[in-house]
Coordinates of C-alpha atoms in Angstrom, one line a residue:
M23 CA -6.2 -9.1 -11.1
P24 CA -4.4 -5.6 -10.2
D25 CA -1.5 -4.6 -13.6
W26 CA 0.8 -5.8 -10.9
T27 CA -0.1 -9.1 -11.3
Y28 CA -1.7 -9.0 -14.8
H29 CA 1.2 -7.8 -16.5
P30 CA 3.9 -9.9 -15.3
L31 CA 2.2 -13.2 -14.3
R32 CA 0.4 -13.1 -17.9
P33 CA 2.7 -15.1 -20.1
V34 CA 3.1 -17.4 -17.3
T35 CA -1.1 -18.3 -17.4
A36 CA -1.3 -17.9 -21.1
A37 CA 1.5 -20.3 -21.7
V38 CA -0.2 -23.1 -19.1
V39 CA -3.8 -22.7 -19.7
G40 CA -3.7 -21.0 -22.9
R41 CA -3.9 -17.2 -23.3
R42 CA -7.6 -16.8 -24.2
R43 CA -8.6 -19.2 -21.5
S44 CA -6.9 -17.2 -18.7
Q45 CA -8.3 -14.2 -19.6
R46 CA -12.0 -15.1 -19.1
A47 CA -10.7 -17.0 -15.9
A48 CA -9.6 -13.4 -14.9
L49 CA -12.7 -11.6 -15.8
R50 CA -14.9 -14.5 -14.2
L51 CA -13.1 -14.5 -11.0
L52 CA -13.2 -10.8 -10.6
A53 CA -16.5 -11.2 -11.3
T54 CA -17.2 -13.8 -8.8
L55 CA -15.6 -11.5 -6.3
T56 CA -17.9 -8.7 -6.8
S57 CA -20.7 -10.6 -6.3
L58 CA -20.0 -11.9 -3.2
P59 CA -20.7 -9.3 0.4
G60 CA -18.2 -6.8 0.5
G61 CA -16.7 -8.1 -2.3
F62 CA -17.1 -4.6 -5.0
R63 CA -15.8 -2.8 -2.5
M64 CA -12.6 -5.0 -2.0
V65 CA -12.4 -5.5 -4.8
S66 CA -12.6 -1.3 -5.6
A67 CA -10.3 -0.9 -2.7
F68 CA -7.8 -3.1 -4.3
A69 CA -7.7 -1.6 -7.5
G70 CA -6.4 1.8 -5.8
R71 CA -10.0 3.4 -6.8
F72 CA -10.5 6.5 -3.9
G73 CA -12.2 9.6 -4.5
A74 CA -12.6 9.2 -7.9
P75 CA -13.6 12.6 -10.0
A76 CA -18.0 11.4 -10.6
E77 CA -17.9 13.1 -13.7
V78 CA -14.7 11.9 -15.0
A79 CA -15.5 8.6 -14.5
A80 CA -20.1 8.9 -14.7
R81 CA -18.2 9.1 -18.5
L82 CA -15.9 6.4 -19.0
G83 CA -16.2 2.3 -19.5
A84 CA -15.6 -0.4 -22.4
S85 CA -17.2 -1.8 -25.2
V86 CA -17.3 -5.5 -24.7
P87 CA -18.9 -8.5 -26.8
V88 CA -22.2 -10.7 -25.8
A89 CA -20.1 -13.5 -25.2
V90 CA -18.3 -11.3 -22.0
A91 CA -21.0 -9.5 -21.3
R92 CA -22.0 -11.0 -17.6
D93 CA -18.5 -10.8 -16.1
A94 CA -17.6 -7.8 -17.6
V95 CA -20.9 -6.0 -16.2
R96 CA -20.5 -6.9 -12.5
A97 CA -16.5 -6.7 -12.4
L98 CA -15.5 -4.4 -14.7
P99 CA -17.4 -1.6 -12.6
A100 CA -15.4 -2.5 -9.7
L101 CA -12.4 -1.4 -11.5
G102 CA -12.9 2.5 -12.9
A103 CA -16.1 1.3 -15.7
S104 CA -19.0 3.1 -14.7
V105 CA -20.1 2.9 -18.5
I106 CA -20.7 -0.4 -20.7
E107 CA -21.6 -1.1 -24.1
V108 CA -22.6 -4.4 -25.6
R109 CA -22.4 -4.4 -28.9
P110 CA -23.7 -6.1 -31.6
V111 CA -26.9 -7.6 -30.3
G112 CA -28.6 -9.9 -31.8
P113 CA -32.1 -11.4 -31.4
A114 CA -30.6 -14.5 -30.0
D115 CA -29.0 -12.5 -27.0
V116 CA -32.3 -10.5 -25.7
A117 CA -32.8 -12.8 -23.4
L118 CA -28.9 -13.1 -22.1
I119 CA -29.0 -9.0 -21.7
R120 CA -32.1 -8.8 -19.9
R121 CA -30.7 -10.9 -17.4
V122 CA -27.7 -9.3 -17.1
A123 CA -29.5 -5.9 -16.6
A124 CA -30.8 -6.7 -13.7
G125 CA -28.8 -6.0 -10.6
R126 CA -26.1 -3.8 -12.7
R127 CA -24.1 -1.6 -11.1
C128 CA -23.2 0.7 -14.1
T129 CA -24.4 2.5 -17.2
L130 CA -25.5 -0.3 -20.0
V131 CA -25.2 1.1 -23.3
V132 CA -26.5 -2.0 -26.0
G133 CA -26.2 -1.6 -29.7
A134 CA -28.4 -4.1 -31.1
A135 CA -27.9 -5.5 -34.6
E136 CA -32.0 -5.0 -35.5
P137 CA -34.9 -2.4 -34.8
E138 CA -36.9 -5.2 -33.4
V139 CA -34.2 -5.9 -30.5
A140 CA -33.6 -3.0 -29.6
A141 CA -37.0 -2.2 -29.0
A142 CA -36.9 -5.6 -26.8
L143 CA -33.8 -4.3 -24.8
A144 CA -34.7 -0.6 -24.2
P145 CA -37.2 -0.7 -20.9
H146 CA -34.8 -2.7 -19.6
V147 CA -30.6 -1.2 -20.6
D148 CA -30.3 2.8 -20.6
R149 CA -29.5 3.5 -23.7
I150 CA -29.8 1.8 -27.5
A151 CA -26.4 3.2 -29.7
G152 CA -26.2 3.0 -33.0
D153 CA -22.5 2.2 -35.0
D154 CA -22.1 5.9 -35.6
E155 CA -22.5 7.9 -32.0
P156 CA -21.0 11.3 -31.7
D157 CA -20.8 11.4 -28.0
L158 CA -19.5 8.0 -27.7
V159 CA -15.4 7.5 -28.4
R160 CA -14.4 4.0 -28.7
L161 CA -10.5 3.5 -28.7
S162 CA -8.0 0.8 -29.0
D163 CA -5.1 2.3 -28.7
P164 CA -3.5 2.1 -24.4
D165 CA -2.6 5.1 -24.4
V166 CA -3.2 7.4 -21.4
A167 CA -3.3 10.7 -23.2
G168 CA -5.4 10.1 -26.0
A169 CA -8.5 8.6 -23.3
A170 CA -7.4 11.8 -21.1
A171 CA -7.9 14.2 -24.5
A172 CA -11.4 12.9 -25.1
L173 CA -12.5 13.1 -21.9
A174 CA -11.6 16.7 -21.8
D175 CA -15.3 17.2 -23.6
P176 CA -17.9 16.9 -20.8
A177 CA -20.3 15.6 -23.8
V178 CA -18.2 12.7 -24.6
T179 CA -18.2 8.9 -23.1
V180 CA -14.5 7.0 -23.7
L181 CA -14.9 3.4 -23.8
A182 CA -12.4 0.7 -24.1
T183 CA -12.4 -2.0 -26.7
S184 CA -11.3 -5.5 -25.1
A185 CA -8.4 -4.9 -27.4
L186 CA -7.4 -2.2 -25.3
L187 CA -7.8 -4.0 -22.3
V188 CA -6.1 -6.7 -22.6
A189 CA -2.8 -4.6 -23.8
A190 CA -2.9 -2.0 -21.3
G191 CA -4.6 -4.0 -18.0
P192 CA -7.6 -3.4 -14.8
G193 CA -5.5 -0.4 -14.1
W194 CA -5.8 1.4 -17.3
F195 CA -8.9 2.8 -16.1
Q196 CA -7.3 4.1 -13.0
R197 CA -4.6 5.5 -15.1
V198 CA -6.9 8.2 -17.0
T199 CA -9.0 8.9 -14.3
E200 CA -6.4 10.4 -12.6
A201 CA -4.7 11.4 -15.5
T202 CA -7.8 13.6 -15.8
A203 CA -7.9 15.4 -12.5
P204 CA -11.2 16.7 -10.9
P205 CA -12.7 18.8 -13.4
T206 CA -12.1 21.8 -10.2
E207 CA -8.9 22.1 -9.5
M208 CA -7.3 21.6 -13.6
K209 CA -10.7 24.2 -15.2
A210 CA -7.8 26.4 -16.3
L211 CA -6.1 23.8 -16.9
P212 CA -5.6 22.0 -20.5
I213 CA -4.7 18.6 -20.5
E214 CA -1.9 17.8 -22.5
M215 CA 0.2 14.9 -22.0
T216 CA 3.5 16.0 -23.9
T217 CA 4.0 19.2 -21.3
P218 CA 5.9 19.2 -18.4
P219 CA 4.5 17.7 -15.1
V220 CA 2.1 20.4 -13.2
E221 CA 1.0 19.9 -9.9
V222 CA -2.8 21.5 -9.5
K223 CA -2.8 22.4 -5.5
A224 CA -6.2 22.5 -4.3
P225 CA -7.1 25.8 -1.9
T226 CA -5.3 27.0 0.7
T227 CA -7.0 25.1 3.8
E228 CA -8.1 27.4 6.8
A229 CA -4.9 25.5 8.1
T230 CA -2.5 26.7 6.4
A231 CA -4.0 30.1 5.7
P232 CA -1.5 33.1 6.4
A233 CA -1.1 34.6 9.7
G234 CA -3.3 37.9 10.3
P235 CA -2.0 40.9 12.9
S236 CA -1.3 38.6 15.2
G237 CA 2.9 38.6 14.1
R238 CA 3.3 35.1 14.0
A239 CA 5.0 34.3 10.2
S240 CA 3.0 33.8 7.6
G241 CA 1.5 30.2 6.6
I242 CA 2.9 29.3 10.3
V243 CA 0.4 28.3 12.9
V244 CA 1.1 28.1 16.4
D245 CA -2.6 26.1 17.5
P246 CA -1.8 22.5 17.4
R247 CA -5.8 22.5 16.8
R248 CA -5.6 24.1 13.5
W249 CA -2.3 21.6 12.0
P250 CA -3.2 19.5 9.0
A251 CA -3.8 15.8 9.5
W252 CA -0.2 15.3 7.3
W253 CA 1.8 17.9 10.0
W254 CA 0.5 15.2 13.1
G255 CA 1.6 12.3 10.8
M256 CA 5.3 13.1 10.3
L257 CA 5.9 13.8 13.9
V258 CA 4.3 10.3 14.8
G259 CA 7.1 9.4 11.8
L260 CA 10.3 11.1 14.0
G261 CA 8.7 10.1 17.0
M262 CA 8.9 6.5 15.7
I263 CA 12.7 7.1 14.4
V264 CA 13.7 8.7 17.9
A265 CA 12.3 6.2 19.8
G266 CA 14.0 3.3 17.1
L267 CA 17.4 5.5 17.4
G268 CA 16.9 5.1 21.6
A269 CA 16.2 2.1 21.6
A270 CA 19.1 0.8 20.1
V271 CA 21.4 3.6 22.7
I272 CA 20.3 1.8 25.5
T273 CA 21.0 -1.8 24.2
L274 CA 24.5 -0.7 22.8
G275 CA 24.8 0.8 26.1
P276 CA 23.7 -0.2 29.2
L277 CA 21.4 -2.8 27.9
L278 CA 18.9 -2.8 30.4
A279 CA 17.0 0.4 31.4
W280 CA 15.9 0.6 35.2
Y281 CA 12.4 -1.8 34.9
D282 CA 14.4 -4.0 33.1
N283 CA 16.6 -4.5 36.2
E284 CA 13.8 -3.7 38.8
Y285 CA 11.7 -6.7 36.5
L286 CA 14.9 -9.7 36.5
G287 CA 15.9 -8.8 39.8
A288 CA 18.9 -8.5 37.8
G289 CA 22.1 -6.8 35.5
R290 CA 24.1 -7.4 32.5
G291 CA 26.4 -9.5 34.5
Q292 CA 23.8 -11.4 36.2
L293 CA 22.7 -12.4 33.0
E294 CA 26.5 -13.4 31.2
A295 CA 26.6 -15.6 34.2
V296 CA 23.6 -17.1 33.6
N297 CA 24.7 -17.2 30.1
P298 CA 27.7 -15.7 28.0
R299 CA 25.7 -15.4 24.7
L300 CA 22.8 -14.2 26.6
V301 CA 23.2 -10.4 26.4
H302 CA 24.5 -10.5 22.6
F303 CA 21.0 -13.1 22.1
V304 CA 19.3 -10.1 24.2
Q305 CA 21.0 -6.9 22.0
H306 CA 20.8 -8.5 18.8
D307 CA 15.7 -9.0 19.5
R308 CA 16.7 -5.0 20.6
I309 CA 18.6 -4.0 17.8
S310 CA 16.3 -6.2 15.4
L311 CA 13.3 -3.8 16.8
A312 CA 15.0 -1.1 16.4
G313 CA 15.6 -0.9 13.2
A314 CA 11.9 -1.8 12.3
L315 CA 10.8 1.5 14.2
I316 CA 13.0 3.5 12.8
A317 CA 11.6 2.1 9.6
I318 CA 7.7 2.6 10.1
G319 CA 9.2 6.4 10.9
V320 CA 9.9 6.4 7.7
L321 CA 7.3 4.9 6.0
Y322 CA 4.9 7.4 7.9
A323 CA 6.9 10.6 7.0
G324 CA 6.8 9.0 3.5
L325 CA 3.1 8.4 3.7
A326 CA 2.6 11.9 5.7
W327 CA 4.9 14.0 3.3
G328 CA 4.2 12.5 -0.1
G329 CA 0.3 11.3 0.4
I330 CA -1.4 12.8 2.8
R331 CA 0.0 16.3 2.7
R332 CA -1.8 15.9 -1.3
G333 CA -4.4 14.9 -0.3
W334 CA -4.7 11.2 -1.7
T335 CA -7.0 8.9 0.5
W336 CA -5.1 5.3 -0.2
A337 CA -2.2 7.3 1.5
R338 CA -5.0 7.8 5.0
Y339 CA -5.7 3.9 4.8
A340 CA -2.4 3.0 4.1
Y341 CA -0.8 5.0 7.4
L342 CA -4.0 4.0 9.1
A343 CA -4.1 0.2 8.2
S344 CA 0.0 0.2 9.5
G345 CA -1.0 1.5 12.9
A346 CA -4.3 -0.3 13.5
V347 CA -1.6 -3.1 13.5
G348 CA 1.1 -1.4 15.4
F349 CA -0.7 -0.1 18.2
P350 CA -2.2 -3.0 19.7
T351 CA 0.7 -4.7 20.2
L352 CA 1.7 -3.1 23.3
F353 CA -0.6 -5.7 24.8
Y354 CA 1.3 -8.0 24.6
F355 CA 2.4 -7.8 28.0
V356 CA -0.7 -9.4 29.3
S357 CA 0.7 -12.7 27.8
S358 CA 4.6 -12.1 28.7
G359 CA 3.2 -10.3 31.8
F360 CA 6.4 -7.6 30.9
V361 CA 5.9 -4.2 31.2
D362 CA 8.3 -1.8 29.0
V363 CA 8.2 1.3 30.8
L364 CA 9.5 3.2 27.9
H365 CA 7.4 1.5 25.1
A366 CA 4.0 2.2 27.1
A367 CA 5.1 5.8 26.9
A368 CA 5.7 5.9 23.4
T369 CA 2.2 4.6 22.6
V370 CA 0.8 6.8 24.6
T371 CA 2.6 10.1 23.6
L372 CA 2.1 9.0 19.5
F373 CA -1.0 7.4 20.0
P374 CA -3.4 10.8 20.1
M375 CA -1.4 12.1 17.1
F376 CA -1.6 9.3 15.2
V377 CA -5.1 9.5 15.4
L378 CA -5.2 13.5 14.9
A379 CA -3.1 12.2 11.4
V380 CA -6.1 9.7 10.2
R381 CA -9.7 11.2 11.9
H382 CA -10.1 12.8 8.9
R383 CA -10.1 12.1 4.5
P384 CA -7.0 14.3 3.5
G385 CA -8.8 17.8 2.1
P386 CA -9.1 17.9 -2.3
P387 CA -6.6 16.3 -3.7
R388 CA -3.3 17.4 -5.8
W389 CA -2.5 16.0 -9.3
T390 CA 0.7 15.4 -10.7
V391 CA 0.1 15.2 -15.0
R392 CA 2.5 13.7 -16.7
P393 CA 3.8 11.8 -19.4
E394 CA 3.5 7.9 -20.1
G395 CA 7.3 7.4 -21.0
P396 CA 7.8 4.3 -22.9
E397 CA 6.0 1.0 -21.7
F398 CA 8.7 -1.6 -21.3
V399 CA 9.8 1.5 -18.3
R400 CA 6.3 1.1 -17.0
R401 CA 6.1 -2.7 -17.2
R402 CA 9.4 -3.2 -15.7
A403 CA 8.2 -1.2 -13.0
L404 CA 5.5 -3.6 -12.6
V405 CA 6.9 -6.4 -11.8
G406 CA 9.2 -4.5 -9.7
Q407 CA 6.0 -3.3 -7.9
L408 CA 4.8 -7.5 -7.4
L409 CA 8.0 -8.4 -6.1
M410 CA 8.1 -5.3 -3.1
I411 CA 4.6 -6.6 -2.5
L412 CA 6.1 -10.3 -1.9
V413 CA 8.4 -8.6 0.2
G414 CA 5.8 -7.0 2.2
A415 CA 3.6 -10.2 2.7
G416 CA 6.4 -12.7 3.6
M417 CA 7.6 -10.0 6.4
L418 CA 4.5 -9.5 7.2
V419 CA 4.1 -13.4 7.0
G420 CA 7.3 -13.5 9.3
G421 CA 6.4 -10.7 11.8
V422 CA 2.9 -13.0 12.7
T423 CA 5.3 -16.1 13.1
I424 CA 6.9 -14.4 15.7
S425 CA 4.8 -12.7 17.4
V426 CA 2.7 -16.3 18.0
V427 CA 6.7 -18.2 18.8
G428 CA 7.1 -14.9 21.5
L429 CA 4.1 -16.0 23.1
S430 CA 4.0 -19.3 23.3
S431 CA 7.7 -21.2 22.8
V432 CA 9.8 -18.1 22.5
F433 CA 12.9 -19.8 21.1
V434 CA 13.4 -21.5 17.6
T435 CA 15.8 -24.4 17.3
T436 CA 18.4 -22.0 15.7
D437 CA 18.3 -19.6 19.1
L438 CA 19.1 -22.5 21.3
A439 CA 21.5 -23.7 18.8
F440 CA 23.0 -20.4 18.9
L441 CA 22.9 -20.4 22.9
G442 CA 24.1 -23.5 23.8
T443 CA 21.0 -24.4 26.2
D444 CA 17.5 -25.3 26.8
T445 CA 15.1 -23.0 28.0
H446 CA 13.9 -24.7 31.1
H447 CA 17.7 -23.8 32.0
L448 CA 16.9 -20.1 32.0
Q449 CA 13.6 -20.3 33.6
A450 CA 15.6 -22.5 36.6
A451 CA 18.0 -19.8 36.0
N452 CA 15.5 -16.8 36.6
P453 CA 11.6 -17.2 36.2
R454 CA 11.1 -14.1 34.7
L455 CA 13.8 -14.4 31.9
V456 CA 11.7 -16.2 29.8
P457 CA 9.2 -13.2 29.7
F458 CA 11.3 -11.0 29.4
I459 CA 12.6 -12.5 25.8
A460 CA 9.8 -13.3 25.1
H461 CA 8.3 -9.4 25.4
D462 CA 11.2 -8.3 23.1
R463 CA 10.4 -10.8 20.1
A464 CA 6.8 -10.1 20.1
G465 CA 7.5 -6.8 20.2
F466 CA 10.4 -7.1 17.8
G467 CA 6.9 -9.7 14.9
G468 CA 4.0 -6.7 16.1
A469 CA 7.2 -3.9 14.4
L470 CA 7.7 -6.1 11.4
M471 CA 3.8 -6.7 10.6
S472 CA 3.5 -3.1 11.0
A473 CA 6.1 -2.2 9.2
A474 CA 5.4 -4.9 6.3
A475 CA 1.1 -2.9 6.2
A476 CA 3.1 0.1 5.1
I477 CA 5.3 -1.9 2.9
V478 CA 2.2 -3.7 1.2
L479 CA 0.0 -0.8 0.4
L480 CA 2.2 2.1 -0.7
S481 CA 3.3 -0.1 -3.1
A482 CA 0.0 -1.5 -3.8
W483 CA -1.1 1.4 -4.1
G484 CA 1.3 4.1 -4.7
W485 CA 3.2 3.0 -7.5
R486 CA 2.6 6.1 -10.1
R487 CA 5.0 7.2 -12.4
G488 CA 7.3 9.7 -11.2
E489 CA 6.4 9.7 -7.6
S490 CA 10.2 9.8 -6.0
W491 CA 9.2 9.8 -2.4
V492 CA 7.4 6.4 -3.5
W493 CA 10.7 4.9 -4.5
W494 CA 12.9 7.0 -1.5
S495 CA 10.1 6.1 1.7
L496 CA 10.7 2.3 0.0
A497 CA 14.5 2.3 -0.3
L498 CA 15.8 3.6 3.2
A499 CA 13.0 1.9 5.1
A500 CA 14.6 -1.2 3.7
V501 CA 18.3 0.3 4.6
T502 CA 16.8 1.0 8.1
G503 CA 15.1 -2.3 8.5
F504 CA 17.8 -4.8 6.8
A505 CA 21.2 -3.3 8.0
P506 CA 20.7 -2.9 11.7
A507 CA 19.5 -6.9 11.8
V508 CA 22.1 -8.2 9.5
V509 CA 25.1 -5.9 11.3
V510 CA 24.0 -7.3 14.4
H511 CA 23.8 -10.8 13.8
M512 CA 27.3 -11.0 12.5
F513 CA 28.8 -9.2 15.2
I514 CA 27.5 -11.2 17.9
G515 CA 28.3 -14.2 15.3
Y516 CA 25.1 -15.3 15.2
T517 CA 25.2 -16.6 11.3
S518 CA 22.8 -19.9 10.6
F519 CA 22.1 -19.6 7.2
E520 CA 18.7 -21.2 8.0
H521 CA 17.9 -18.2 10.7
L522 CA 19.0 -15.2 8.2
V523 CA 17.8 -16.2 4.6
P524 CA 14.6 -14.7 5.3
V525 CA 16.6 -12.1 5.6
Y526 CA 19.0 -12.8 2.8
L527 CA 15.9 -13.1 0.6
G528 CA 14.1 -9.5 1.6
I529 CA 17.1 -7.6 0.6
A530 CA 17.3 -9.4 -2.7
L531 CA 14.1 -9.0 -3.6
T532 CA 13.8 -5.7 -2.7
A533 CA 17.2 -4.8 -4.5
V534 CA 15.8 -6.2 -7.7
A535 CA 12.2 -4.7 -7.4
L536 CA 13.8 -1.5 -6.1
T537 CA 16.3 -1.0 -9.5
L538 CA 13.0 -2.1 -12.0
A539 CA 11.0 0.5 -10.6
H540 CA 13.5 3.6 -10.5
P541 CA 13.1 4.7 -13.5
Y542 CA 9.6 4.9 -13.7
L543 CA 9.5 6.0 -10.2
N544 CA 12.6 8.5 -10.4
R545 CA 11.4 10.1 -13.7
P546 CA 13.1 13.1 -13.8
R547 CA 11.2 16.8 -13.5
R548 CA 11.5 19.2 -15.7

């Protein structure tokens, strides 16, 4: 389990099943998952381990007792422990250690209690270690600064004890790895965790190199083929915002575009004649969709500027996952039969830019080394992180539900209660009216799923001390996504609590999550 479930839920699980039993259950669950086909990669990705510096990762690990050796050797390497030390190993443990060593994904070190044990295990493990080895530093203090300082010596391997991992949580390895930064970028920079934040920038790439004698301004590249990926990512985000604003303007103005009128064979007046509340119902669907599009644009711009621009691979994956969910929803028209021309035009325009934004891995990462700060601030932020991921997961479930309903029954009970009619009456009035509404509903569901994917992955992988862009991206996306939906429902009188309770719950959880995380993510820069 990641830190954002480990720390918030540990007191609950300890109270229900016992402290030791819950710890063993968590470790065994991780070991089982990593043993499944593709499980190791899945756990590693879920823990946010992307592009870890190989030189540092190879010297970071854990020291565990024999009782948990089998599970630790299978589970901890996926979290970033490249070295596992098992100690003390006695004669009765030789057979177990031999089984543990088979198929391992890490460097296995054994602390043998007797010379006979060392001789029996030497052919099966990578190293036999004594009690006092100068190159093995065993830490019990979870302070990341101490581990980073020890790793500054390239001859030292840092091992976390069981007490450290219980106190710090499974994300400790990743935090230490990031604090040390790639040695090629940190060669001239001593790791001093008590100094002000220091950002280490990667070498200037060809795409952003100063211009030559052509007369262009320094750092500006006219040829789009040489633009960095994050520029394209920003353009897609801005395009989504413009698309959302355009949809809102049309909805609050004429409501129907020319192709809407042609498809329906009717205008706004005819819709009002069919049902006095039908225009407001279409407005509420389309304004909600517009807000979701703007929220996606905000999240994309944040991922591009704050993550991809700084070479963070996880930001590219989050961006890619959201787009992979959102762009294919264009083909919802196959089910509804209605083609939204502006939707199609926006997709055709933005999709090539999206591909250019994610087709290559980001360049060398730029890291910011910051003081750890008070631990209670991080623990509160982890609760906020868990709540934010729950909000995203709830939005994903809601988006799937709305898409399925939109492509099948179209209306829910509260919709028909608001309209004061039934589906058969609307179909009798205009056979194309229900498919028209179905497209809007399903499209909103698709946009909600796309935004949810970005929120979940941004919250799961981007929660780092002092990264204020994460907080602002989520906050602005929440405002632009939730506010239009609430306002339009209140404006048209569609105030059913049953219908709006997911929105109210999302707003409340987001507000609590961002409040708890504010001191951690928005730590003042000195």
